[in-house]
């Protein structure tokens, strides 16, 4: 966590619903609030379909918010259009999960990286732009000769590095990393995470790091929020969350992470996630984890738990607390 804590992004009561014909409303993000401080990495974790990617895409403006507000440097960016949207896009970029699908196969790496510079009128002049492309390739661990090649000539890890260089091309300050390592081989994942950490230190970046697995965000995040079916269920500093998980869902997720020591791993208690996952369509009041929670009581089926600060900025949404 940076020493001077100034809020870069403030998300308040954000909702993103999708209308499904003849079924109703899919409540992908439902009343989610959190702040991200300048210079920190904020991890957002949850199983596939929990709404974390929708949350990231709504923040960056790819989906219009249903309600709630998003503020960036204190300015309301919830429904930006025209020059204001341009202002925000220059500051905030996204790195996508699938480095195969997110790069145009018909463009050279140099053109892919230059696209953002052109859109924002940065580094005008061929020589200046070429020089900047080469700098960016070096920054992400690629060679300047790579600028003339096409995406299919690269490995998955290298393509993700190209995606990172493309995001950096407009000199952003905030990057949403949407599962940037999930599609990569385990051996490459650590390299990409270390690259993101190095870039953050060198360029003073702020990250929203989205992942489906708590072990993936442990190494990089200052604070971690856990999401379940559209709700935030727990939020704490990374160390605190990993050492004292409070929400039954977080506890189950953490118990499933393998420990590299075989002796400890054999003795470890894994908390199984049993029961049916509820539907995010037309949700009724109550805890959305109740169908899988070993501690569920009557109140859990009637009243939606709200996120409460239990001290030391450790927030949890559960009727047990
Ligand atoms: Fe379990 Fe109830 Fe807490 Fe939900 S509110 S996690 S069902 S104890």
PDB file of C-alpha atoms and ligand atoms in Angstrom:
ATOM      1  CA  UNK A   1       0.000   0.000   0.000  1.00  0.00           C
ATOM      2  CA  UNK A   2       1.408   3.422  -0.897  1.00  0.00           C
ATOM      3  CA  UNK A   3       2.307   5.667   2.069  1.00  0.00           C
ATOM      4  CA  UNK A   4       0.165   8.603   0.931  1.00  0.00           C
ATOM      5  CA  UNK A   5      -3.251   7.137   0.437  1.00  0.00           C
ATOM      6  CA  UNK A   6      -5.085   9.209  -2.145  1.00  0.00           C
ATOM      7  CA  UNK A   7      -8.112   7.657  -3.766  1.00  0.00           C
ATOM      8  CA  UNK A   8      -7.718   7.245  -7.525  1.00  0.00           C
ATOM      9  CA  UNK A   9     -10.949   5.340  -8.150  1.00  0.00           C
ATOM     10  CA  UNK A  10     -14.147   5.292  -6.105  1.00  0.00           C
ATOM     11  CA  UNK A  11     -16.843   2.776  -6.975  1.00  0.00           C
ATOM     12  CA  UNK A  12     -20.102   3.299  -5.096  1.00  0.00           C
ATOM     13  CA  UNK A  13     -23.160   1.046  -5.135  1.00  0.00           C
ATOM     14  CA  UNK A  14     -22.343  -0.006  -8.692  1.00  0.00           C
ATOM     15  CA  UNK A  15     -24.933  -2.182 -10.419  1.00  0.00           C
ATOM     16  CA  UNK A  16     -24.741  -3.746 -13.831  1.00  0.00           C
ATOM     17  CA  UNK A  17     -27.789  -5.768 -14.843  1.00  0.00           C
ATOM     18  CA  UNK A  18     -28.379  -7.427 -18.211  1.00  0.00           C
ATOM     19  CA  UNK A  19     -31.892  -8.059 -19.468  1.00  0.00           C
ATOM     20  CA  UNK A  20     -32.382 -11.653 -20.589  1.00  0.00           C
ATOM     21  CA  UNK A  21     -35.402 -12.127 -22.863  1.00  0.00           C
ATOM     22  CA  UNK A  22     -38.292 -13.965 -21.193  1.00  0.00           C
ATOM     23  CA  UNK A  23     -36.181 -14.600 -18.072  1.00  0.00           C
ATOM     24  CA  UNK A  24     -35.618 -11.273 -16.375  1.00  0.00           C
ATOM     25  CA  UNK A  25     -32.539  -9.476 -15.135  1.00  0.00           C
ATOM     26  CA  UNK A  26     -29.110 -11.028 -14.777  1.00  0.00           C
ATOM     27  CA  UNK A  27     -27.664  -9.162 -11.807  1.00  0.00           C
ATOM     28  CA  UNK A  28     -23.986  -9.469 -12.749  1.00  0.00           C
ATOM     29  CA  UNK A  29     -22.746  -6.672 -10.478  1.00  0.00           C
ATOM     30  CA  UNK A  30     -25.102  -5.826  -7.651  1.00  0.00           C
ATOM     31  CA  UNK A  31     -24.387  -2.946  -5.292  1.00  0.00           C
ATOM     32  CA  UNK A  32     -20.603  -3.137  -5.280  1.00  0.00           C
ATOM     33  CA  UNK A  33     -18.532  -0.434  -3.533  1.00  0.00           C
ATOM     34  CA  UNK A  34     -14.773  -0.110  -3.145  1.00  0.00           C
ATOM     35  CA  UNK A  35     -11.950   2.431  -3.493  1.00  0.00           C
ATOM     36  CA  UNK A  36      -8.612   1.973  -5.195  1.00  0.00           C
ATOM     37  CA  UNK A  37      -5.687   4.040  -3.923  1.00  0.00           C
ATOM     38  CA  UNK A  38      -3.105   5.571  -6.212  1.00  0.00           C
ATOM     39  CA  UNK A  39      -0.125   3.245  -6.667  1.00  0.00           C
ATOM     40  CA  UNK A  40      -1.716   0.114  -5.198  1.00  0.00           C
ATOM     41  CA  UNK A  41      -2.753  -3.182  -6.720  1.00  0.00           C
ATOM     42  CA  UNK A  42      -6.319  -4.055  -5.849  1.00  0.00           C
ATOM     43  CA  UNK A  43      -7.107  -7.721  -6.445  1.00  0.00           C
ATOM     44  CA  UNK A  44     -10.682  -8.712  -7.359  1.00  0.00           C
ATOM     45  CA  UNK A  45     -11.237 -12.433  -7.060  1.00  0.00           C
ATOM     46  CA  UNK A  46     -14.067 -14.880  -7.534  1.00  0.00           C
ATOM     47  CA  UNK A  47     -15.206 -17.917  -9.477  1.00  0.00           C
ATOM     48  CA  UNK A  48     -16.062 -17.709 -13.128  1.00  0.00           C
ATOM     49  CA  UNK A  49     -19.362 -15.841 -13.612  1.00  0.00           C
ATOM     50  CA  UNK A  50     -19.210 -13.952 -10.287  1.00  0.00           C
ATOM     51  CA  UNK A  51     -19.267 -10.575 -12.058  1.00  0.00           C
ATOM     52  CA  UNK A  52     -15.632  -9.509 -11.600  1.00  0.00           C
ATOM     53  CA  UNK A  53     -14.905  -9.019 -15.314  1.00  0.00           C
ATOM     54  CA  UNK A  54     -18.243  -7.232 -15.806  1.00  0.00           C
ATOM     55  CA  UNK A  55     -17.257  -4.942 -12.941  1.00  0.00           C
ATOM     56  CA  UNK A  56     -13.933  -4.122 -14.648  1.00  0.00           C
ATOM     57  CA  UNK A  57     -15.580  -3.572 -18.007  1.00  0.00           C
ATOM     58  CA  UNK A  58     -18.210  -1.289 -16.483  1.00  0.00           C
ATOM     59  CA  UNK A  59     -15.515   0.780 -14.764  1.00  0.00           C
ATOM     60  CA  UNK A  60     -13.619   1.272 -18.014  1.00  0.00           C
ATOM     61  CA  UNK A  61     -16.820   2.136 -19.905  1.00  0.00           C
ATOM     62  CA  UNK A  62     -17.213  -0.970 -22.081  1.00  0.00           C
ATOM     63  CA  UNK A  63     -20.622  -1.571 -20.439  1.00  0.00           C
ATOM     64  CA  UNK A  64     -22.935   1.238 -19.312  1.00  0.00           C
ATOM     65  CA  UNK A  65     -23.636   1.076 -15.566  1.00  0.00           C
ATOM     66  CA  UNK A  66     -27.232   0.309 -14.557  1.00  0.00           C
ATOM     67  CA  UNK A  67     -26.885   2.510 -11.460  1.00  0.00           C
ATOM     68  CA  UNK A  68     -24.371   3.643  -8.878  1.00  0.00           C
ATOM     69  CA  UNK A  69     -21.355   5.829  -9.481  1.00  0.00           C
ATOM     70  CA  UNK A  70     -17.713   5.601 -10.500  1.00  0.00           C
ATOM     71  CA  UNK A  71     -15.350   8.468  -9.748  1.00  0.00           C
ATOM     72  CA  UNK A  72     -11.808   8.859 -11.031  1.00  0.00           C
ATOM     73  CA  UNK A  73      -9.590  11.487  -9.379  1.00  0.00           C
ATOM     74  CA  UNK A  74     -12.831  12.758  -7.859  1.00  0.00           C
ATOM     75  CA  UNK A  75     -14.534  13.239 -11.248  1.00  0.00           C
ATOM     76  CA  UNK A  76     -17.718  11.359 -12.027  1.00  0.00           C
ATOM     77  CA  UNK A  77     -16.927   9.001 -14.931  1.00  0.00           C
ATOM     78  CA  UNK A  78     -20.022   6.801 -14.690  1.00  0.00           C
ATOM     79  CA  UNK A  79     -21.527   7.820 -18.026  1.00  0.00           C
ATOM     80  CA  UNK A  80     -18.791   9.568 -19.975  1.00  0.00           C
ATOM     81  CA  UNK A  81     -19.135  10.626 -23.606  1.00  0.00           C
ATOM     82  CA  UNK A  82     -17.163  12.770 -26.082  1.00  0.00           C
ATOM     83  CA  UNK A  83     -14.029  14.610 -24.888  1.00  0.00           C
ATOM     84  CA  UNK A  84     -14.507  13.463 -21.272  1.00  0.00           C
ATOM     85  CA  UNK A  85     -14.500   9.804 -22.354  1.00  0.00           C
ATOM     86  CA  UNK A  86     -11.332  10.548 -24.350  1.00  0.00           C
ATOM     87  CA  UNK A  87      -9.786  12.114 -21.224  1.00  0.00           C
ATOM     88  CA  UNK A  88     -10.455   8.954 -19.186  1.00  0.00           C
ATOM     89  CA  UNK A  89      -9.345   6.519 -21.926  1.00  0.00           C
ATOM     90  CA  UNK A  90      -5.976   8.218 -22.025  1.00  0.00           C
ATOM     91  CA  UNK A  91      -5.567   7.518 -18.296  1.00  0.00           C
ATOM     92  CA  UNK A  92      -7.081   4.056 -17.982  1.00  0.00           C
ATOM     93  CA  UNK A  93      -6.269   1.012 -20.077  1.00  0.00           C
ATOM     94  CA  UNK A  94      -7.146  -2.674 -19.970  1.00  0.00           C
ATOM     95  CA  UNK A  95      -5.071  -5.820 -20.427  1.00  0.00           C
ATOM     96  CA  UNK A  96      -7.253  -8.707 -21.569  1.00  0.00           C
ATOM     97  CA  UNK A  97      -7.368 -12.330 -20.524  1.00  0.00           C
ATOM     98  CA  UNK A  98      -6.829 -13.891 -23.931  1.00  0.00           C
ATOM     99  CA  UNK A  99      -3.689 -12.592 -25.624  1.00  0.00           C
ATOM    100  CA  UNK A 100      -4.623 -14.672 -28.705  1.00  0.00           C
ATOM    101  CA  UNK A 101      -7.979 -13.017 -29.264  1.00  0.00           C
ATOM    102  CA  UNK A 102      -7.134  -9.477 -28.206  1.00  0.00           C
ATOM    103  CA  UNK A 103      -4.460  -8.769 -30.843  1.00  0.00           C
ATOM    104  CA  UNK A 104      -5.419  -8.105 -34.463  1.00  0.00           C
ATOM    105  CA  UNK A 105      -3.740 -10.928 -36.441  1.00  0.00           C
ATOM    106  CA  UNK A 106      -3.432  -8.747 -39.558  1.00  0.00           C
ATOM    107  CA  UNK A 107      -1.459  -5.964 -37.880  1.00  0.00           C
ATOM    108  CA  UNK A 108       2.238  -5.983 -37.056  1.00  0.00           C
ATOM    109  CA  UNK A 109       3.219  -5.630 -33.425  1.00  0.00           C
ATOM    110  CA  UNK A 110       4.529  -2.134 -34.174  1.00  0.00           C
ATOM    111  CA  UNK A 111       1.180  -1.071 -35.667  1.00  0.00           C
ATOM    112  CA  UNK A 112      -0.743  -2.616 -32.754  1.00  0.00           C
ATOM    113  CA  UNK A 113       1.312  -0.597 -30.273  1.00  0.00           C
ATOM    114  CA  UNK A 114       1.167   2.580 -32.390  1.00  0.00           C
ATOM    115  CA  UNK A 115      -2.637   2.513 -32.690  1.00  0.00           C
ATOM    116  CA  UNK A 116      -3.249   4.046 -29.252  1.00  0.00           C
ATOM    117  CA  UNK A 117      -0.562   6.698 -29.813  1.00  0.00           C
ATOM    118  CA  UNK A 118      -2.299   7.719 -33.048  1.00  0.00           C
ATOM    119  CA  UNK A 119      -5.702   7.903 -31.349  1.00  0.00           C
ATOM    120  CA  UNK A 120      -4.339  10.277 -28.743  1.00  0.00           C
ATOM    121  CA  UNK A 121      -1.932  12.204 -30.985  1.00  0.00           C
ATOM    122  CA  UNK A 122       1.075  11.040 -28.955  1.00  0.00           C
ATOM    123  CA  UNK A 123       4.623  10.872 -30.232  1.00  0.00           C
ATOM    124  CA  UNK A 124       3.870  12.491 -33.612  1.00  0.00           C
ATOM    125  CA  UNK A 125       6.386  11.919 -36.371  1.00  0.00           C
ATOM    126  CA  UNK A 126       7.518   8.547 -37.703  1.00  0.00           C
ATOM    127  CA  UNK A 127      10.933   8.580 -36.046  1.00  0.00           C
ATOM    128  CA  UNK A 128       9.622   9.563 -32.611  1.00  0.00           C
ATOM    129  CA  UNK A 129       6.896   6.948 -32.757  1.00  0.00           C
ATOM    130  CA  UNK A 130       9.268   4.188 -33.897  1.00  0.00           C
ATOM    131  CA  UNK A 131      11.593   5.083 -31.063  1.00  0.00           C
ATOM    132  CA  UNK A 132       8.743   4.905 -28.539  1.00  0.00           C
ATOM    133  CA  UNK A 133       7.614   1.512 -29.895  1.00  0.00           C
ATOM    134  CA  UNK A 134      11.142   0.190 -29.455  1.00  0.00           C
ATOM    135  CA  UNK A 135      11.308   1.595 -25.915  1.00  0.00           C
ATOM    136  CA  UNK A 136       8.018  -0.084 -25.030  1.00  0.00           C
ATOM    137  CA  UNK A 137       9.119  -3.425 -26.491  1.00  0.00           C
ATOM    138  CA  UNK A 138      12.278  -3.225 -24.372  1.00  0.00           C
ATOM    139  CA  UNK A 139      10.240  -2.296 -21.312  1.00  0.00           C
ATOM    140  CA  UNK A 140       8.132  -5.477 -21.590  1.00  0.00           C
ATOM    141  CA  UNK A 141      11.105  -7.729 -22.347  1.00  0.00           C
ATOM    142  CA  UNK A 142      10.786  -8.040 -26.136  1.00  0.00           C
ATOM    143  CA  UNK A 143      13.263  -7.084 -28.882  1.00  0.00           C
ATOM    144  CA  UNK A 144      12.965  -4.096 -31.162  1.00  0.00           C
ATOM    145  CA  UNK A 145      12.984  -6.471 -34.193  1.00  0.00           C
ATOM    146  CA  UNK A 146       9.673  -7.862 -32.930  1.00  0.00           C
ATOM    147  CA  UNK A 147       7.917  -4.683 -34.121  1.00  0.00           C
ATOM    148  CA  UNK A 148       7.777  -5.993 -37.692  1.00  0.00           C
ATOM    149  CA  UNK A 149       6.338  -9.402 -36.837  1.00  0.00           C
ATOM    150  CA  UNK A 150       2.713 -10.556 -36.551  1.00  0.00           C
ATOM    151  CA  UNK A 151       1.001 -11.856 -33.371  1.00  0.00           C
ATOM    152  CA  UNK A 152       0.878 -15.508 -34.579  1.00  0.00           C
ATOM    153  CA  UNK A 153       4.684 -15.607 -34.550  1.00  0.00           C
ATOM    154  CA  UNK A 154       4.767 -15.294 -30.749  1.00  0.00           C
ATOM    155  CA  UNK A 155       4.163 -17.573 -27.763  1.00  0.00           C
ATOM    156  CA  UNK A 156       1.280 -16.920 -25.322  1.00  0.00           C
ATOM    157  CA  UNK A 157       3.551 -15.187 -22.817  1.00  0.00           C
ATOM    158  CA  UNK A 158       5.078 -12.982 -25.518  1.00  0.00           C
ATOM    159  CA  UNK A 159       1.625 -12.047 -26.799  1.00  0.00           C
ATOM    160  CA  UNK A 160       0.605 -10.973 -23.332  1.00  0.00           C
ATOM    161  CA  UNK A 161       3.758  -8.817 -23.231  1.00  0.00           C
ATOM    162  CA  UNK A 162       2.606  -7.241 -26.520  1.00  0.00           C
ATOM    163  CA  UNK A 163      -0.808  -6.607 -24.909  1.00  0.00           C
ATOM    164  CA  UNK A 164       0.945  -4.910 -21.987  1.00  0.00           C
ATOM    165  CA  UNK A 165       3.063  -2.765 -24.352  1.00  0.00           C
ATOM    166  CA  UNK A 166      -0.114  -1.755 -26.202  1.00  0.00           C
ATOM    167  CA  UNK A 167      -1.741  -0.699 -22.918  1.00  0.00           C
ATOM    168  CA  UNK A 168       1.365   1.302 -21.934  1.00  0.00           C
ATOM    169  CA  UNK A 169       1.533   3.083 -25.315  1.00  0.00           C
ATOM    170  CA  UNK A 170      -0.761   5.911 -24.177  1.00  0.00           C
ATOM    171  CA  UNK A 171       1.154   6.443 -20.895  1.00  0.00           C
ATOM    172  CA  UNK A 172      -1.777   5.454 -18.646  1.00  0.00           C
ATOM    173  CA  UNK A 173      -1.797   5.681 -14.859  1.00  0.00           C
ATOM    174  CA  UNK A 174      -4.463   3.038 -14.151  1.00  0.00           C
ATOM    175  CA  UNK A 175      -4.625  -0.428 -15.727  1.00  0.00           C
ATOM    176  CA  UNK A 176      -7.354  -3.022 -15.366  1.00  0.00           C
ATOM    177  CA  UNK A 177      -5.670  -6.407 -15.703  1.00  0.00           C
ATOM    178  CA  UNK A 178      -8.502  -8.802 -16.565  1.00  0.00           C
ATOM    179  CA  UNK A 179      -7.199 -12.283 -15.743  1.00  0.00           C
ATOM    180  CA  UNK A 180      -3.956 -11.499 -17.578  1.00  0.00           C
ATOM    181  CA  UNK A 181      -2.267 -14.764 -16.628  1.00  0.00           C
ATOM    182  CA  UNK A 182      -5.112 -17.319 -16.596  1.00  0.00           C
ATOM    183  CA  UNK A 183      -4.588 -18.341 -20.241  1.00  0.00           C
ATOM    184  CA  UNK A 184      -0.829 -18.782 -19.823  1.00  0.00           C
ATOM    185  CA  UNK A 185       1.269 -21.812 -18.851  1.00  0.00           C
ATOM    186  CA  UNK A 186       2.029 -21.946 -15.127  1.00  0.00           C
ATOM    187  CA  UNK A 187       5.741 -21.509 -15.878  1.00  0.00           C
ATOM    188  CA  UNK A 188       5.035 -18.232 -17.697  1.00  0.00           C
ATOM    189  CA  UNK A 189       2.497 -16.829 -15.198  1.00  0.00           C
ATOM    190  CA  UNK A 190       5.125 -15.770 -12.646  1.00  0.00           C
ATOM    191  CA  UNK A 191       7.162 -14.012 -15.359  1.00  0.00           C
ATOM    192  CA  UNK A 192       4.174 -11.898 -16.415  1.00  0.00           C
ATOM    193  CA  UNK A 193       3.240 -11.092 -12.787  1.00  0.00           C
ATOM    194  CA  UNK A 194       6.847 -10.052 -12.090  1.00  0.00           C
ATOM    195  CA  UNK A 195       6.823  -7.891 -15.213  1.00  0.00           C
ATOM    196  CA  UNK A 196       3.628  -6.154 -14.028  1.00  0.00           C
ATOM    197  CA  UNK A 197       5.191  -5.546 -10.589  1.00  0.00           C
ATOM    198  CA  UNK A 198       8.358  -4.117 -12.193  1.00  0.00           C
ATOM    199  CA  UNK A 199       6.334  -1.820 -14.471  1.00  0.00           C
ATOM    200  CA  UNK A 200       4.263  -0.621 -11.523  1.00  0.00           C
ATOM    201  CA  UNK A 201       7.399   0.312  -9.604  1.00  0.00           C
ATOM    202  CA  UNK A 202       9.042   2.013 -12.592  1.00  0.00           C
ATOM    203  CA  UNK A 203       5.990   3.849 -13.916  1.00  0.00           C
ATOM    204  CA  UNK A 204       3.946   4.409 -10.742  1.00  0.00           C
ATOM    205  CA  UNK A 205       0.950   2.516 -12.106  1.00  0.00           C
ATOM    206  CA  UNK A 206      -2.221   1.583 -10.241  1.00  0.00           C
ATOM    207  CA  UNK A 207      -3.770  -1.825 -11.004  1.00  0.00           C
ATOM    208  CA  UNK A 208      -7.154  -3.442 -10.656  1.00  0.00           C
ATOM    209  CA  UNK A 209      -6.058  -7.081 -10.946  1.00  0.00           C
ATOM    210  CA  UNK A 210      -8.908  -9.480 -11.710  1.00  0.00           C
ATOM    211  CA  UNK A 211      -8.391 -13.227 -11.164  1.00  0.00           C
ATOM    212  CA  UNK A 212     -10.441 -16.362 -10.510  1.00  0.00           C
ATOM    213  CA  UNK A 213      -8.029 -17.838  -8.045  1.00  0.00           C
ATOM    214  CA  UNK A 214      -6.786 -16.377  -4.758  1.00  0.00           C
ATOM    215  CA  UNK A 215      -3.322 -17.878  -5.213  1.00  0.00           C
ATOM    216  CA  UNK A 216      -2.857 -15.805  -8.388  1.00  0.00           C
ATOM    217  CA  UNK A 217      -3.411 -12.441  -6.714  1.00  0.00           C
ATOM    218  CA  UNK A 218      -1.513 -13.169  -3.499  1.00  0.00           C
ATOM    219  CA  UNK A 219       1.882 -12.196  -4.873  1.00  0.00           C
ATOM    220  CA  UNK A 220       0.828  -8.951  -6.530  1.00  0.00           C
ATOM    221  CA  UNK A 221      -2.049  -7.414  -4.528  1.00  0.00           C
ATOM    222  CA  UNK A 222      -1.915  -4.875  -1.693  1.00  0.00           C
ATOM    223  CA  UNK A 223      -5.594  -5.439  -0.934  1.00  0.00           C
ATOM    224  CA  UNK A 224      -7.964  -8.145  -2.119  1.00  0.00           C
ATOM    225  CA  UNK A 225     -11.747  -8.156  -2.556  1.00  0.00           C
ATOM    226  CA  UNK A 226     -13.638 -11.429  -2.935  1.00  0.00           C
ATOM    227  CA  UNK A 227     -16.739 -11.446  -5.101  1.00  0.00           C
ATOM    228  CA  UNK A 228     -19.581 -13.974  -5.135  1.00  0.00           C
ATOM    229  CA  UNK A 229     -22.551 -13.805  -7.503  1.00  0.00           C
ATOM    230  CA  UNK A 230     -22.397 -10.063  -8.028  1.00  0.00           C
ATOM    231  CA  UNK A 231     -21.674  -9.109  -4.405  1.00  0.00           C
ATOM    232  CA  UNK A 232     -18.439  -8.264  -2.614  1.00  0.00           C
ATOM    233  CA  UNK A 233     -18.290 -10.645   0.345  1.00  0.00           C
ATOM    234  CA  UNK A 234     -14.920  -9.757   1.860  1.00  0.00           C
ATOM    235  CA  UNK A 235     -12.258  -7.071   1.454  1.00  0.00           C
ATOM    236  CA  UNK A 236      -8.995  -6.722   3.367  1.00  0.00           C
ATOM    237  CA  UNK A 237      -5.284  -6.079   3.071  1.00  0.00           C
ATOM    238  CA  UNK A 238      -3.727  -9.014   1.276  1.00  0.00           C
ATOM    239  CA  UNK A 239      -1.804 -10.408   4.276  1.00  0.00           C
ATOM    240  CA  UNK A 240      -4.791 -10.033   6.569  1.00  0.00           C
ATOM    241  CA  UNK A 241      -7.131 -11.813   4.133  1.00  0.00           C
ATOM    242  CA  UNK A 242      -4.769 -14.749   3.617  1.00  0.00           C
ATOM    243  CA  UNK A 243      -3.983 -15.159   7.326  1.00  0.00           C
ATOM    244  CA  UNK A 244      -7.479 -14.427   8.750  1.00  0.00           C
ATOM    245  CA  UNK A 245     -10.158 -15.127   6.159  1.00  0.00           C
ATOM    246  CA  UNK A 246     -13.572 -14.559   7.750  1.00  0.00           C
ATOM    247  CA  UNK A 247     -16.230 -15.214   5.116  1.00  0.00           C
ATOM    248  CA  UNK A 248     -17.031 -18.926   4.682  1.00  0.00           C
ATOM    249  CA  UNK A 249     -16.587 -18.563   0.899  1.00  0.00           C
ATOM    250  CA  UNK A 250     -13.102 -17.010   1.250  1.00  0.00           C
ATOM    251  CA  UNK A 251     -12.169 -19.737   3.731  1.00  0.00           C
ATOM    252  CA  UNK A 252     -13.236 -22.432   1.246  1.00  0.00           C
ATOM    253  CA  UNK A 253     -11.337 -20.788  -1.619  1.00  0.00           C
ATOM    254  CA  UNK A 254      -8.174 -20.494   0.467  1.00  0.00           C
ATOM    255  CA  UNK A 255      -8.383 -24.054   1.754  1.00  0.00           C
ATOM    256  CA  UNK A 256      -8.357 -25.284  -1.855  1.00  0.00           C
ATOM    257  CA  UNK A 257      -4.989 -23.672  -2.662  1.00  0.00           C
ATOM    258  CA  UNK A 258      -2.304 -26.390  -2.694  1.00  0.00           C
ATOM    259  CA  UNK A 259       0.602 -25.887  -0.252  1.00  0.00           C
ATOM    260  CA  UNK A 260       4.031 -26.690  -1.752  1.00  0.00           C
ATOM    261  CA  UNK A 261       5.078 -28.666   1.388  1.00  0.00           C
ATOM    262  CA  UNK A 262       3.683 -32.246   0.946  1.00  0.00           C
ATOM    263  CA  UNK A 263       3.531 -32.883   4.704  1.00  0.00           C
ATOM    264  CA  UNK A 264       1.497 -29.740   5.472  1.00  0.00           C
ATOM    265  CA  UNK A 265      -0.586 -30.305   2.339  1.00  0.00           C
ATOM    266  CA  UNK A 266      -1.566 -33.820   3.549  1.00  0.00           C
ATOM    267  CA  UNK A 267      -2.644 -32.498   6.974  1.00  0.00           C
ATOM    268  CA  UNK A 268      -4.506 -29.489   5.640  1.00  0.00           C
ATOM    269  CA  UNK A 269      -8.278 -29.397   5.934  1.00  0.00           C
ATOM    270  CA  UNK A 270      -9.978 -28.639   2.615  1.00  0.00           C
ATOM    271  CA  UNK A 271     -13.406 -27.042   3.063  1.00  0.00           C
ATOM    272  CA  UNK A 272     -15.517 -28.427   0.238  1.00  0.00           C
ATOM    273  CA  UNK A 273     -17.818 -26.087  -1.666  1.00  0.00           C
ATOM    274  CA  UNK A 274     -20.930 -28.230  -1.820  1.00  0.00           C
ATOM    275  CA  UNK A 275     -24.503 -27.387  -2.715  1.00  0.00           C
ATOM    276  CA  UNK A 276     -25.934 -25.794  -5.811  1.00  0.00           C
ATOM    277  CA  UNK A 277     -24.721 -22.458  -7.065  1.00  0.00           C
ATOM    278  CA  UNK A 278     -27.739 -20.141  -7.147  1.00  0.00           C
ATOM    279  CA  UNK A 279     -28.835 -18.242 -10.228  1.00  0.00           C
ATOM    280  CA  UNK A 280     -27.788 -14.612 -10.723  1.00  0.00           C
ATOM    281  CA  UNK A 281     -31.100 -13.984 -12.550  1.00  0.00           C
ATOM    282  CA  UNK A 282     -33.817 -12.133 -10.598  1.00  0.00           C
ATOM    283  CA  UNK A 283     -32.043 -12.671  -7.257  1.00  0.00           C
ATOM    284  CA  UNK A 284     -34.173 -12.413  -4.134  1.00  0.00           C
ATOM    285  CA  UNK A 285     -33.044 -10.944  -0.803  1.00  0.00           C
ATOM    286  CA  UNK A 286     -30.793 -13.184   1.269  1.00  0.00           C
ATOM    287  CA  UNK A 287     -27.167 -14.276   1.196  1.00  0.00           C
ATOM    288  CA  UNK A 288     -26.278 -15.565  -2.252  1.00  0.00           C
ATOM    289  CA  UNK A 289     -23.855 -18.054  -0.753  1.00  0.00           C
ATOM    290  CA  UNK A 290     -26.539 -19.616   1.496  1.00  0.00           C
ATOM    291  CA  UNK A 291     -27.102 -22.685  -0.737  1.00  0.00           C
ATOM    292  CA  UNK A 292     -23.431 -23.670  -0.301  1.00  0.00           C
ATOM    293  CA  UNK A 293     -22.642 -22.351   3.151  1.00  0.00           C
ATOM    294  CA  UNK A 294     -22.175 -24.844   6.035  1.00  0.00           C
ATOM    295  CA  UNK A 295     -23.194 -22.121   8.545  1.00  0.00           C
ATOM    296  CA  UNK A 296     -26.382 -20.955   6.809  1.00  0.00           C
ATOM    297  CA  UNK A 297     -29.238 -20.073   9.189  1.00  0.00           C
ATOM    298  CA  UNK A 298     -32.789 -18.858   8.657  1.00  0.00           C
ATOM    299  CA  UNK A 299     -31.794 -15.209   8.586  1.00  0.00           C
ATOM    300  CA  UNK A 300     -29.332 -15.900   5.744  1.00  0.00           C
ATOM    301  CA  UNK A 301     -32.205 -16.879   3.421  1.00  0.00           C
ATOM    302  CA  UNK A 302     -34.180 -13.704   4.153  1.00  0.00           C
ATOM    303  CA  UNK A 303     -31.777 -10.844   4.664  1.00  0.00           C
ATOM    304  CA  UNK A 304     -28.895  -9.811   2.403  1.00  0.00           C
ATOM    305  CA  UNK A 305     -25.761  -9.321   4.537  1.00  0.00           C
ATOM    306  CA  UNK A 306     -24.060  -5.959   4.035  1.00  0.00           C
ATOM    307  CA  UNK A 307     -20.319  -5.350   3.968  1.00  0.00           C
ATOM    308  CA  UNK A 308     -19.227  -4.273   7.485  1.00  0.00           C
ATOM    309  CA  UNK A 309     -15.837  -3.036   8.655  1.00  0.00           C
ATOM    310  CA  UNK A 310     -14.741  -5.273  11.520  1.00  0.00           C
ATOM    311  CA  UNK A 311     -11.676  -3.140  12.206  1.00  0.00           C
ATOM    312  CA  UNK A 312      -8.322  -2.582  10.461  1.00  0.00           C
ATOM    313  CA  UNK A 313     -10.208  -2.080   7.189  1.00  0.00           C
ATOM    314  CA  UNK A 314     -11.215  -5.754   7.115  1.00  0.00           C
ATOM    315  CA  UNK A 315     -14.726  -5.812   5.653  1.00  0.00           C
ATOM    316  CA  UNK A 316     -17.001  -8.809   5.515  1.00  0.00           C
ATOM    317  CA  UNK A 317     -20.616  -9.381   4.442  1.00  0.00           C
ATOM    318  CA  UNK A 318     -21.884 -12.279   6.566  1.00  0.00           C
ATOM    319  CA  UNK A 319     -24.509 -12.611   9.335  1.00  0.00           C
ATOM    320  CA  UNK A 320     -21.981 -14.530  11.466  1.00  0.00           C
ATOM    321  CA  UNK A 321     -20.272 -11.170  12.197  1.00  0.00           C
TER     322      UNK A 321
HETATM  323 FE1  LIG B   1     -23.144 -18.293   5.367  1.00  0.00          FE
HETATM  324 FE2  LIG B   1     -25.152 -16.846   6.315  1.00  0.00          FE
HETATM  325 FE3  LIG B   1     -22.696 -15.839   6.276  1.00  0.00          FE
HETATM  326 FE4  LIG B   1     -24.059 -16.180   4.026  1.00  0.00          FE
HETATM  327  S1  LIG B   1     -24.584 -14.790   5.691  1.00  0.00           S
HETATM  328  S2  LIG B   1     -21.957 -16.695   4.385  1.00  0.00           S
HETATM  329  S3  LIG B   1     -25.143 -18.071   4.444  1.00  0.00           S
HETATM  330  S4  LIG B   1     -23.411 -17.579   7.449  1.00  0.00           S
END
